[in-house]
Coordinates of C-alpha atoms and ligand atoms in Angstrom, one line a residue:
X20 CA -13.0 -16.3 17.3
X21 CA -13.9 -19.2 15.9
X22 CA -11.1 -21.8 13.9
X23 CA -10.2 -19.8 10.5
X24 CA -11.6 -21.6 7.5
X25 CA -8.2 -21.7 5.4
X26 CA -8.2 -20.8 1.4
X27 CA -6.7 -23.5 0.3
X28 CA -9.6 -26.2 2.0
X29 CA -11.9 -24.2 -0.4
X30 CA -12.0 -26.3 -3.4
X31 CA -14.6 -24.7 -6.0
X32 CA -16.1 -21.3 -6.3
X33 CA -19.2 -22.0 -4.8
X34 CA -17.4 -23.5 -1.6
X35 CA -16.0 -19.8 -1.7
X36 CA -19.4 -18.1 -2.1
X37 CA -20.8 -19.9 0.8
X38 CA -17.5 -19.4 3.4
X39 CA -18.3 -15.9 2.3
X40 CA -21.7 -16.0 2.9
X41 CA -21.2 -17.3 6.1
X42 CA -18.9 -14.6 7.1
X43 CA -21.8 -12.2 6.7
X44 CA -19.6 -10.0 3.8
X45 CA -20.0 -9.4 0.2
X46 CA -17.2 -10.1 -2.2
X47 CA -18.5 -11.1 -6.0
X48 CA -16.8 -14.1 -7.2
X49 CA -17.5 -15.3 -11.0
X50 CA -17.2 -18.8 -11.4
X51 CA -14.5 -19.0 -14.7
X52 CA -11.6 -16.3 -15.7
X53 CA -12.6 -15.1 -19.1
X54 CA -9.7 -15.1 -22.0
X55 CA -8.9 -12.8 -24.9
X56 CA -10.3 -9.2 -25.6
X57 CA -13.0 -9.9 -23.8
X58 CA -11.7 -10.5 -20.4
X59 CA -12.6 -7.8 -18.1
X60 CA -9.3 -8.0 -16.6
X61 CA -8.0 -7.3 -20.3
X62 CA -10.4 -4.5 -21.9
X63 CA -8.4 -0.6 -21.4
X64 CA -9.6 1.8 -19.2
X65 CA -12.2 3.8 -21.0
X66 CA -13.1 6.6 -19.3
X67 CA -9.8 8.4 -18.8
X68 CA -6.7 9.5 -21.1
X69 CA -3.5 10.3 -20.4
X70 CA -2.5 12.7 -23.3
X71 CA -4.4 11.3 -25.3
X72 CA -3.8 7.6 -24.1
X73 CA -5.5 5.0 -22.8
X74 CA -4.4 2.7 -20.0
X75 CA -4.1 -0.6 -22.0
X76 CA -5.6 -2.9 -18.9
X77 CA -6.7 -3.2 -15.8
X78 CA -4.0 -4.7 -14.0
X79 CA -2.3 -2.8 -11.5
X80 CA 1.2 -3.7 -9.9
X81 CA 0.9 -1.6 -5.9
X82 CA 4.1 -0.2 -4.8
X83 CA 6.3 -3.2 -3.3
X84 CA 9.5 -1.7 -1.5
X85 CA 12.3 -4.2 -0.7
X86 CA 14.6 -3.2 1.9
X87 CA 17.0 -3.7 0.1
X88 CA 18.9 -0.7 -1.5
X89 CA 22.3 0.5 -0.3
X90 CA 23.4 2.5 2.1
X91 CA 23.1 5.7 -0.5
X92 CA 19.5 5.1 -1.7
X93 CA 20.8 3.5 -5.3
X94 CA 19.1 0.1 -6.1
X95 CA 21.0 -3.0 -6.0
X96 CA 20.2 -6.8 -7.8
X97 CA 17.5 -7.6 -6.1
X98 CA 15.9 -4.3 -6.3
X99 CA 16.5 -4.5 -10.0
X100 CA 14.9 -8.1 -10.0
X101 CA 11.8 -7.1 -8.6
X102 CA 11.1 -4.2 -11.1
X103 CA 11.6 -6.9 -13.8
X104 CA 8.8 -9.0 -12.4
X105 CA 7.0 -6.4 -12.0
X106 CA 7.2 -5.3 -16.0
X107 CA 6.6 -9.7 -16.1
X108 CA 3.0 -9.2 -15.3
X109 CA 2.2 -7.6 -18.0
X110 CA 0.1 -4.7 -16.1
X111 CA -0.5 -1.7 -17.4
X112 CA -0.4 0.8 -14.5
X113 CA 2.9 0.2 -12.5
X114 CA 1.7 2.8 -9.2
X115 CA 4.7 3.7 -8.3
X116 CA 7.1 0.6 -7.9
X117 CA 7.8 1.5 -4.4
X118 CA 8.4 3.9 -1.6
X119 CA 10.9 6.2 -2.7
X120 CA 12.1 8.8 -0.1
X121 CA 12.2 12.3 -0.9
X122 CA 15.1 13.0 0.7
X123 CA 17.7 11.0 3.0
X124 CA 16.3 12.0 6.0
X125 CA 12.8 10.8 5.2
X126 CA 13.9 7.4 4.6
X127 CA 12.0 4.7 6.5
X128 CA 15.0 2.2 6.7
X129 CA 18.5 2.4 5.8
X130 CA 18.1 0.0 2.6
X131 CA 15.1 2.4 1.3
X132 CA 15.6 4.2 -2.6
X133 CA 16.1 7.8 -2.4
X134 CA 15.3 10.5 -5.3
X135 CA 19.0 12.4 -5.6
X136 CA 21.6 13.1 -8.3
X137 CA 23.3 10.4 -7.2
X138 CA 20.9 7.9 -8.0
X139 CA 19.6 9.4 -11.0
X140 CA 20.9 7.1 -13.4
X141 CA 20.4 3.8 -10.5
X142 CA 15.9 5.1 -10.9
X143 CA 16.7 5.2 -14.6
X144 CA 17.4 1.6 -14.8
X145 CA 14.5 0.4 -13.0
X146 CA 12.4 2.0 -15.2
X147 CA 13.8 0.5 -18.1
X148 CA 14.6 -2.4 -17.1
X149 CA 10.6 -2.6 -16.1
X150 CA 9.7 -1.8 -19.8
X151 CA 11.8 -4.2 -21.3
X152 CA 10.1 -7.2 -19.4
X153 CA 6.8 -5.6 -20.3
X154 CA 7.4 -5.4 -23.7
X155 CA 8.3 -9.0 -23.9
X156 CA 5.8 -10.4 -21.7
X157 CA 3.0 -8.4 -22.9
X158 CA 4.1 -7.5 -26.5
X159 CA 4.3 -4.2 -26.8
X160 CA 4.4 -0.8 -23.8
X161 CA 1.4 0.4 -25.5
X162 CA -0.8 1.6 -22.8
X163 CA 2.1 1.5 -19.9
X164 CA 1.9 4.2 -17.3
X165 CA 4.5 3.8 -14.7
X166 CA 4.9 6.2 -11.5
X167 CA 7.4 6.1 -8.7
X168 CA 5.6 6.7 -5.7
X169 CA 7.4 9.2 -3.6
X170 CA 7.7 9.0 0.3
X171 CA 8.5 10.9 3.6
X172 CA 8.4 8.9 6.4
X173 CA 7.7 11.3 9.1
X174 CA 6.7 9.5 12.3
X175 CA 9.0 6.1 10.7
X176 CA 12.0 7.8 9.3
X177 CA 15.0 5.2 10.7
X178 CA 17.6 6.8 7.7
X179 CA 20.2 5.3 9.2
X180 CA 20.2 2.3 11.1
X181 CA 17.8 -0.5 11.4
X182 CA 17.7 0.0 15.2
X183 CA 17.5 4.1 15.3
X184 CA 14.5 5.7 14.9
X185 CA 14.6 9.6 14.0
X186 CA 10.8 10.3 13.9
X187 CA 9.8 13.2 12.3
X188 CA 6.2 13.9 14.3
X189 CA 3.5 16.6 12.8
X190 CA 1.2 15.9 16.6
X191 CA 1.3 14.4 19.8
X192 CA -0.4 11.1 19.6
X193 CA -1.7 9.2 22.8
X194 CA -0.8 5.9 21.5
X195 CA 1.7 6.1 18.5
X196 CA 4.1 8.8 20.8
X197 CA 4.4 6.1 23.9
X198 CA 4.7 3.2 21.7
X199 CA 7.9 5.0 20.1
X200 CA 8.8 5.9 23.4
X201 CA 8.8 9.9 22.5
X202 CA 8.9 12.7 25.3
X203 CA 6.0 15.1 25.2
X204 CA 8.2 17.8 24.6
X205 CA 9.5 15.5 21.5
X206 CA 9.6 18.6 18.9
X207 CA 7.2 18.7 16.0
X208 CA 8.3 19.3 12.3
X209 CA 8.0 23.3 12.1
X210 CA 6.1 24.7 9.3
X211 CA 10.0 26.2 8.6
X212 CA 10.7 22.5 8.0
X213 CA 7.6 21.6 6.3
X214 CA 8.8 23.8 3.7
X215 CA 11.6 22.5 3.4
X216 CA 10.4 18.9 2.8
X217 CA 7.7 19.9 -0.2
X218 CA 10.6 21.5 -2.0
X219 CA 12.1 18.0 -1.6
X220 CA 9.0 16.5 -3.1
X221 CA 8.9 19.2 -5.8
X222 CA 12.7 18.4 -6.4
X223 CA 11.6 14.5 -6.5
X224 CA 8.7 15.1 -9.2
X225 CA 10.9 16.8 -11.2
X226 CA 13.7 14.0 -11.6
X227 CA 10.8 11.6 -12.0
X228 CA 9.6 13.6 -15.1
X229 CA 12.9 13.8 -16.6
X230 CA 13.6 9.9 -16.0
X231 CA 10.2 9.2 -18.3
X232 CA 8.1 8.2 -15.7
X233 CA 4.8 9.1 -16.4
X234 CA 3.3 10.4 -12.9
X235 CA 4.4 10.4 -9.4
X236 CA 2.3 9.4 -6.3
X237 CA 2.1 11.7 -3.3
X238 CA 1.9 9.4 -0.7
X239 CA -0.9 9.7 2.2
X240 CA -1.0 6.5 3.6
X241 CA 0.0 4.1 6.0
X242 CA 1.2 6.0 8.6
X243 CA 4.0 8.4 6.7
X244 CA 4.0 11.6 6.6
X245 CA 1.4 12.9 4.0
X246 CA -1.1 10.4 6.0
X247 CA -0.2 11.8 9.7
X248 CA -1.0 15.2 8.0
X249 CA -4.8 14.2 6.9
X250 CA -4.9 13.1 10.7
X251 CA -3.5 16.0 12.4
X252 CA -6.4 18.1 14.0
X253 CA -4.5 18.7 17.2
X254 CA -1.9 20.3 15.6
X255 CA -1.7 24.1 15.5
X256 CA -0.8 26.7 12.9
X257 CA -1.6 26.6 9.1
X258 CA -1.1 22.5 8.7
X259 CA -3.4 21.3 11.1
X260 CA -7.0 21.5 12.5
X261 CA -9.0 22.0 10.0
X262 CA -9.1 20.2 6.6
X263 CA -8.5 23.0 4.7
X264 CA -5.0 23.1 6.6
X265 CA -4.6 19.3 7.1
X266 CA -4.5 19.3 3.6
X267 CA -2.7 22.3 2.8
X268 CA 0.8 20.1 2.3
X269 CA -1.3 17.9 -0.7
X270 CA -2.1 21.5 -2.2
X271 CA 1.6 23.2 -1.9
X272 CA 3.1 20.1 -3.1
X273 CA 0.8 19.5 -6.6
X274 CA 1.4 23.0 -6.8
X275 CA 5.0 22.6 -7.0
X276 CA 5.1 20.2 -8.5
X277 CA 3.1 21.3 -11.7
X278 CA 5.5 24.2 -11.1
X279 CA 8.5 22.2 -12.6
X280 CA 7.3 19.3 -14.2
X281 CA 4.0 20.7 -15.9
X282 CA 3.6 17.4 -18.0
X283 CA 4.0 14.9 -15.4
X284 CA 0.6 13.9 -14.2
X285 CA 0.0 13.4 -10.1
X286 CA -1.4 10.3 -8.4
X287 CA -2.2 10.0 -4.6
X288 CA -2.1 6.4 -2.7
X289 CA -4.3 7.4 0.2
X290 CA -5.3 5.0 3.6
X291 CA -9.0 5.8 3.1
X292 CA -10.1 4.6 6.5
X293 CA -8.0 3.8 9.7
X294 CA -9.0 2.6 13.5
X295 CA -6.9 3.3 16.6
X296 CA -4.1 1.2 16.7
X297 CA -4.0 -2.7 17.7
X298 CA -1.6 -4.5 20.0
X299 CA -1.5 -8.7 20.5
X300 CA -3.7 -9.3 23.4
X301 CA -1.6 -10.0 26.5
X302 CA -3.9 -12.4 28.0
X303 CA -3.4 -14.4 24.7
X304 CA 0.4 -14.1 24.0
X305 CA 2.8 -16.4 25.6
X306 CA 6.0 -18.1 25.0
X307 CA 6.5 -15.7 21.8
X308 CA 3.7 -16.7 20.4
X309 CA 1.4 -13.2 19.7
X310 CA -2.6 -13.0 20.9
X311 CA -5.1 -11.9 18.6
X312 CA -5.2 -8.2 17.7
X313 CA -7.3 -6.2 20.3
X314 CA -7.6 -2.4 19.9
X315 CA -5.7 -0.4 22.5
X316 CA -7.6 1.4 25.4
X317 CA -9.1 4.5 23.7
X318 CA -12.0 5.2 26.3
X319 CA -10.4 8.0 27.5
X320 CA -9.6 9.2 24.2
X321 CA -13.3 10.5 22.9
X322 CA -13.8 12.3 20.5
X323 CA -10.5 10.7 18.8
X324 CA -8.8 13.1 16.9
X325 CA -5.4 11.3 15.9
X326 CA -6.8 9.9 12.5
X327 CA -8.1 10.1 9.2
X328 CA -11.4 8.1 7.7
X329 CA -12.0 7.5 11.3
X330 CA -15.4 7.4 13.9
X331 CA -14.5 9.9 16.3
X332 CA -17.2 8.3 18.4
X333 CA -15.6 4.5 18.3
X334 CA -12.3 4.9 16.6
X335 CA -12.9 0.9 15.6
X336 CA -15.1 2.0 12.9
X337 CA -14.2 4.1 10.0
X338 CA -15.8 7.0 8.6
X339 CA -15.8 7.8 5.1
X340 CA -16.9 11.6 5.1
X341 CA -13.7 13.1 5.3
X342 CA -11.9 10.8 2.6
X343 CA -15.4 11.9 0.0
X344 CA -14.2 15.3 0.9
X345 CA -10.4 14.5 0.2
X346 CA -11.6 12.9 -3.1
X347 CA -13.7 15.9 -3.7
X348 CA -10.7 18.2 -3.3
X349 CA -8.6 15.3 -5.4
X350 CA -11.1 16.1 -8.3
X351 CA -11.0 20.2 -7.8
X352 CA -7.0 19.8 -8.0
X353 CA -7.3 17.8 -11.6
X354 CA -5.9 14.4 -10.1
X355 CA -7.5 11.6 -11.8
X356 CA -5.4 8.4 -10.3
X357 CA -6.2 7.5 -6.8
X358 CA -5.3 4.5 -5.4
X359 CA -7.1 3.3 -1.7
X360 CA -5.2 1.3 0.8
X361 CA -5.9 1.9 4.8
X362 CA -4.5 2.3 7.9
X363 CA -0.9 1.1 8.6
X364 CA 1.4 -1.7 8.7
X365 CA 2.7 -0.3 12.0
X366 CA -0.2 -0.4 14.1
X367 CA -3.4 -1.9 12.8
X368 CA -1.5 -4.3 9.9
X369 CA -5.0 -6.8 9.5
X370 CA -6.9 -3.6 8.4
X371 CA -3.8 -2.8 6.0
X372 CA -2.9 -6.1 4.8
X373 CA -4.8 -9.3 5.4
X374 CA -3.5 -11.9 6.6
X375 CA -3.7 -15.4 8.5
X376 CA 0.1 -15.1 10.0
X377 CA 1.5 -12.2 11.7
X378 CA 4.9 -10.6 11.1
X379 CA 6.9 -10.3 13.6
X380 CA 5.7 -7.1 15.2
X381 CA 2.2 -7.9 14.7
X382 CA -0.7 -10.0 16.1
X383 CA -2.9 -12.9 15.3
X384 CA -5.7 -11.9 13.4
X385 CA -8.6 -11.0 14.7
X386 CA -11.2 -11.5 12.1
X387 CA -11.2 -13.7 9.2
X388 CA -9.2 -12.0 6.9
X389 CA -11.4 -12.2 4.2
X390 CA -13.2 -9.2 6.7
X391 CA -10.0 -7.7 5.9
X392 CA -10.2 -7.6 2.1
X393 CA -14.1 -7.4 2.4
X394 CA -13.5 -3.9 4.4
X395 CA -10.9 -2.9 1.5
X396 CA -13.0 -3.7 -1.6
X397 CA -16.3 -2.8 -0.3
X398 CA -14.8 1.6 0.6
X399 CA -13.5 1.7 -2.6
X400 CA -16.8 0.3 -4.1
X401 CA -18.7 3.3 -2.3
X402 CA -15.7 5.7 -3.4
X403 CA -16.2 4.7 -7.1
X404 CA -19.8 4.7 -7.3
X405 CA -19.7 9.2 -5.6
X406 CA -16.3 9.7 -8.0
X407 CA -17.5 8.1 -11.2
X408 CA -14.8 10.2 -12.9
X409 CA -12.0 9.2 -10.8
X410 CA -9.8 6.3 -11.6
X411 CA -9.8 4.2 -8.8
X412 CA -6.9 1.2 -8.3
X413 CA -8.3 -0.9 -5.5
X414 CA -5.8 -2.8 -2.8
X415 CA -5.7 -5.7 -0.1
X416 CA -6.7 -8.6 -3.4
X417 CA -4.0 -11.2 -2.1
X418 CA -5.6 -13.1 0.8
X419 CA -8.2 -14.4 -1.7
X420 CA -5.1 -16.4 -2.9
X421 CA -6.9 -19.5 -5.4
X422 CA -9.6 -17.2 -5.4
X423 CA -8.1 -13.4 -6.9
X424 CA -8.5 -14.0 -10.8
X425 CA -12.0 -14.6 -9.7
X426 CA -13.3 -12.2 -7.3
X427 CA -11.1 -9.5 -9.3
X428 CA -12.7 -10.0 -12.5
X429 CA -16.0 -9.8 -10.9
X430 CA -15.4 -6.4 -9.2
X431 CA -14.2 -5.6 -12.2
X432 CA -17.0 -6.4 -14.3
X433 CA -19.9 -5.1 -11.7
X434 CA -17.9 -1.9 -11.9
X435 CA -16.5 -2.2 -8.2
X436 CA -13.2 -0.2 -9.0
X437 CA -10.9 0.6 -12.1
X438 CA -8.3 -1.4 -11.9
X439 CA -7.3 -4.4 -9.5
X440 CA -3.8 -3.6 -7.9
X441 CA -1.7 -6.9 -6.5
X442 CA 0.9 -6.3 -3.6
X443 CA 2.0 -9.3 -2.0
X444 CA 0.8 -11.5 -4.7
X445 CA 3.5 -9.7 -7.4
X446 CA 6.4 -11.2 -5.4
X447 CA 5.4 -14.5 -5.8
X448 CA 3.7 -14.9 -8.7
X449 CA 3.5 -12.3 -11.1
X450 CA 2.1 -13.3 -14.0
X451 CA -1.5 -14.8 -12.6
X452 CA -3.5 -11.9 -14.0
X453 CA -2.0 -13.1 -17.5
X454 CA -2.1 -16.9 -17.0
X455 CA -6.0 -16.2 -15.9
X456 CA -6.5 -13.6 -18.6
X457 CA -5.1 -15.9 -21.5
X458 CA -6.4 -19.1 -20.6
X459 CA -3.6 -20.8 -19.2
X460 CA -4.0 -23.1 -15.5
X461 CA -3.3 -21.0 -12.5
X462 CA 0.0 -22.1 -11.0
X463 CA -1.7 -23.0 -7.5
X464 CA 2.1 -23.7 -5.8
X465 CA 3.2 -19.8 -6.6
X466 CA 0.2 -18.2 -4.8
X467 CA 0.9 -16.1 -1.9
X468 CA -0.6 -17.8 1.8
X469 CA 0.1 -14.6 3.4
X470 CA 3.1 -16.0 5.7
X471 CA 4.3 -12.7 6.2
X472 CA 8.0 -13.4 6.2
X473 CA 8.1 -10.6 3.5
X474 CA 7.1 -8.5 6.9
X475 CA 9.2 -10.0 9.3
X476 CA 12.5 -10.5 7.7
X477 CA 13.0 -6.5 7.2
X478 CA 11.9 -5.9 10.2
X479 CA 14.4 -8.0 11.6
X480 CA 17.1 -6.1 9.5
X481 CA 17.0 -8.4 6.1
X482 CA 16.1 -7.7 2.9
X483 CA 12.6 -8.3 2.0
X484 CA 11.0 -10.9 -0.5
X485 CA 9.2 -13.9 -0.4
X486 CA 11.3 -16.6 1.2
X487 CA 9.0 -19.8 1.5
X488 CA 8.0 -19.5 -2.2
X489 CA 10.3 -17.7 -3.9
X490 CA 13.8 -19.6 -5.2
X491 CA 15.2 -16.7 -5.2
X492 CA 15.0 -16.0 -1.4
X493 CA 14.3 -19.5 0.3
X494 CA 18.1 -20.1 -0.8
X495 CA 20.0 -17.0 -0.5
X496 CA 21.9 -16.1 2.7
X497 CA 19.5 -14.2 4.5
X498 CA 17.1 -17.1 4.7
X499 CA 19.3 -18.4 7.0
X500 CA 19.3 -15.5 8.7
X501 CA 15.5 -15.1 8.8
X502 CA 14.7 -18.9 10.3
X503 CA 17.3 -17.7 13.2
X504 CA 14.8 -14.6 13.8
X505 CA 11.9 -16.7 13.9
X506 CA 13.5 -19.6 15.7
X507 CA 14.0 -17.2 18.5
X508 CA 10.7 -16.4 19.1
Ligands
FMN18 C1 6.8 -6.3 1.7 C2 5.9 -5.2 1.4 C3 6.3 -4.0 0.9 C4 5.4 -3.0 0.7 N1 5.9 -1.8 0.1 C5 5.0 -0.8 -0.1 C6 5.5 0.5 -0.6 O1 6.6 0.6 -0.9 N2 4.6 1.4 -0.7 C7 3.2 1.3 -0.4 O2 2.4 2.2 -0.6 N3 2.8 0.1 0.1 C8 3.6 -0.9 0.3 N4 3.2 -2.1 0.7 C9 1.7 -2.3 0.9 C10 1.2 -3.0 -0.4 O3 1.3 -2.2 -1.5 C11 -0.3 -3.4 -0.2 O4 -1.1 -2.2 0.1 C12 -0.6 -4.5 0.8 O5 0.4 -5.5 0.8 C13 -2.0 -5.1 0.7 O6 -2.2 -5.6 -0.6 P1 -2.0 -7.2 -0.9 O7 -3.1 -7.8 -0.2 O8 -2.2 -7.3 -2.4 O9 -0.7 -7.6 -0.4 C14 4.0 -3.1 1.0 C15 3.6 -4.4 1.6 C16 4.5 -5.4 1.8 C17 4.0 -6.7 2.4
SF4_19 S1 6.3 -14.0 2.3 FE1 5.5 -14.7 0.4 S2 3.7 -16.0 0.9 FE2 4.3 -14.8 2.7 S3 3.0 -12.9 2.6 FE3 5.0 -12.4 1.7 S4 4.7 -12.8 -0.5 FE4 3.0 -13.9 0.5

């Protein structure tokens, strides 16, 4: 591949149009961020209520987990922190503050929240503490709708130590099964156990109603457990093979759910497309330094049945049929909130999160990664324009860095998606949706360059965050810490 064209060398909007142009993709850029009411990035969703009210904006805050809760699932300061900035930029749909496990065991790290009794009163303060910044930032918690997006981490659980994995596997996979070094006789989750896991969920959604939170997300993405279910047509008995069954855990736990918590709406983050996994190319990496991503060997793997939103023909591509049917079957169930990611930070992280430097366990990239966000915002154009009715929060915004006010007011405003949800970009600087929206400069030293240290330092065991921009981090402890990590390799 040719030498990446970096944001920040892009000075004006029309250098941006034409890098763009010259990438062969489509992204719409608008030249100037519009202020006051009439700011696109401003104006409520119209076209659907929540008992009776209206989302006040189109600013979305994606889930954002920090590794960094204690050993019993409660939050801690920095955990807290986080859910203040995230009330500080003055969105209006908070989906789901982060990854929340349904139950000890389905915990994807030691440091990761848990729904229990005894953190009841730990989720209750996030939440408030959330609203308060809101209020003051934005003025007021009219038109707020915060979730907590709830999690099982099923091929990832590591509940107890950083360096244990205890997968929890629905299917055999080819690639994902030797890269977690798993026997083929590894057992499967029974559907005994399955059971037992939606009644966790159902558990979950009813704590999150009674803590005020307006809806909970099912998860089905990035590689968890709802997600390996949608990709699990090898697997026998009444969760796997057909749709009807790969989606029969979606069904049993809305139905629960609206079991015990009949006011408390349901939202489901869901990888819309995938591609077999990538690995740094050997004949590129050397002296730590990682190769481009290639895909792994999958000729011997066709028809490729190990994924969702994916060609079965050339598992590199992605195939939307099966997610229009997921969001047909969204629709039939009465869920309204959908918010599209895709594949996973485990194994094919450029399609998941663009980037121009890898985290530790990941590659160089191997497209621009505006292909990356192109890829993103161009599915959930298609998925808006069949699911008109759907309210569609689209993901993968923070790579266009200088550019996000920008190209997210213009998707916006040629009706691209619903609302524009910022993940990276919240830990560093928060409020640029409301500097852009009320006319103040963009801070350009705050915006997120995609270092990936947010990546790399939990996987190495630290809390997450943004350490080369954020105060906060770049002097704590565990900075330290992380240039050791990365000084090793
Ligand atoms: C540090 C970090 C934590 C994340 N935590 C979650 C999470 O808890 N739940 C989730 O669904 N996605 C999580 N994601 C994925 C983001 O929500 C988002 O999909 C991804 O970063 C791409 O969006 P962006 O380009 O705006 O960063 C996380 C990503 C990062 C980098
Ligand atoms: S560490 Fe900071 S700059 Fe790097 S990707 Fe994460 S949020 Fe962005």
């Amino acid at each position: 591949m040719a030498q990446l064209v970096r944001i920040p060398t892009l000075k004006t909007t029309d250098d941006f149009r034409k890098h763009v142009a010259s990438l062969g993709i489509n992204l719409p850029c608008d030249d100037s961020i519009e202020s006051g009411s009439h700011s696109p990035l401003a104006k409520p969703v119209e076209h659907v209520r929540f008992n009776g009210r209206q989302i006040g904006n189109r600013i979305a805050i994606n889930p954002m987990e920090g590794w960094d809760g204690t050993a019993d699932g409660n939050p801690t300061e920095n955990t807290l922190r986080r859910w203040r900035r995230f009330g500080q930029s003055g969105a209006k749909l908070i989906w789901g503050g982060e990854a929340v496990a349904v139950s000890h065991a389905g915990r994807a790290n030691p440091n990761q929240l848990v729904v229990a009794e005894h953190t009841r009163a730990g989720l209750a303060q996030l939440r408030a503490a959330l609203v308060t910044e809101h209020v003051l930032a934005a003025g007021s918690d009219a038109g707020l709708l915060v979730g907590l997006q709830l999690t099982h981490s099923g091929r990832y659980c590591k509940p107890n130590s950083h360096t244990r994995a205890e997968p929890k596997i629905l299917h055999r996979h080819p690639i994902l099964d030797r890269r977690l070094g798993l026997s083929a006789d590894f057992p499967l989750l029974t559907d005994g156990e399955i059971g037992g896991i939606i009644e966790d969920f159902c558990r979950a959604g009813r704590m999150a109603a009674e803590l005020g939170f307006d809806f909970v997300d099912v998860k089905h993405c990035h590689g968890y457990l709802g997600h390996e279910f949608l990709g699990a047509h090898t697997r026998e008995g009444k969760y796997g093979g057909s749709f009807e069954n790969r989606t029969r855990f979606l069904r049993e736990v809305v139905q629960g759910i609206r079991a015990v918590a009949p006011g408390l709406k349901i939202g489901v983050r869901v990888s819309a497309f995938d591609t077999v996994p990538f690995r740094p190319d050997p004949a590129l990496s050397a002296n730590g330094k990682l190769g481009p991503g290639i895909p792994e060997p999958f000729a011997e793997l066709i028809p490729y049945r190990w994924g969702f939103g994916v060609d079965a023909s050339d598992p590199t591509r992605l195939d939307l049929a099966e997610p229009i049917q997921f969001l047909s079957l969204l629709e039939s169930l009465n869920i309204v909130l959908v918010n599209l990611t895709a594949g996973s930070p485990y194994y094919n992280p450029h399609i998941q999160r663009p980037a121009l430097y890898p985290p530790s366990d990941g590659y160089a990239p191997p497209e621009d990664p505006l292909v990356g966000v192109a890829r993103q915002m161009d599915a959930a154009r298609e998925l808006k324009r069949r699911f008109p009715n759907l309210l569609f929060v689209g993901t993968a915004y923070s790579y266009l860095q200088d550019f996000l006010p920008h190209v997210a007011q213009a998707a916006l405003r040629e009706d691209w998606v619903d609302s524009v949800g910022l993940g990276r970009m919240v830990l560093t600087y928060p409020e640029i949706f409301l500097d852009a929206a009320q006319g103040r400069a963009v801070q350009h030293k705050r915006i997120c360059r995609t270092f990936s240290d947010c990546t790399t330092a939990p996987r190495n065991g630290l809390p997450s965050g943004c350490y080369p921009l954020d105060g906060h981090y770049k002097t704590s402890p565990a900075a330290v810490q992380l240039a050791a990590v990365k000084a090793k390799r």
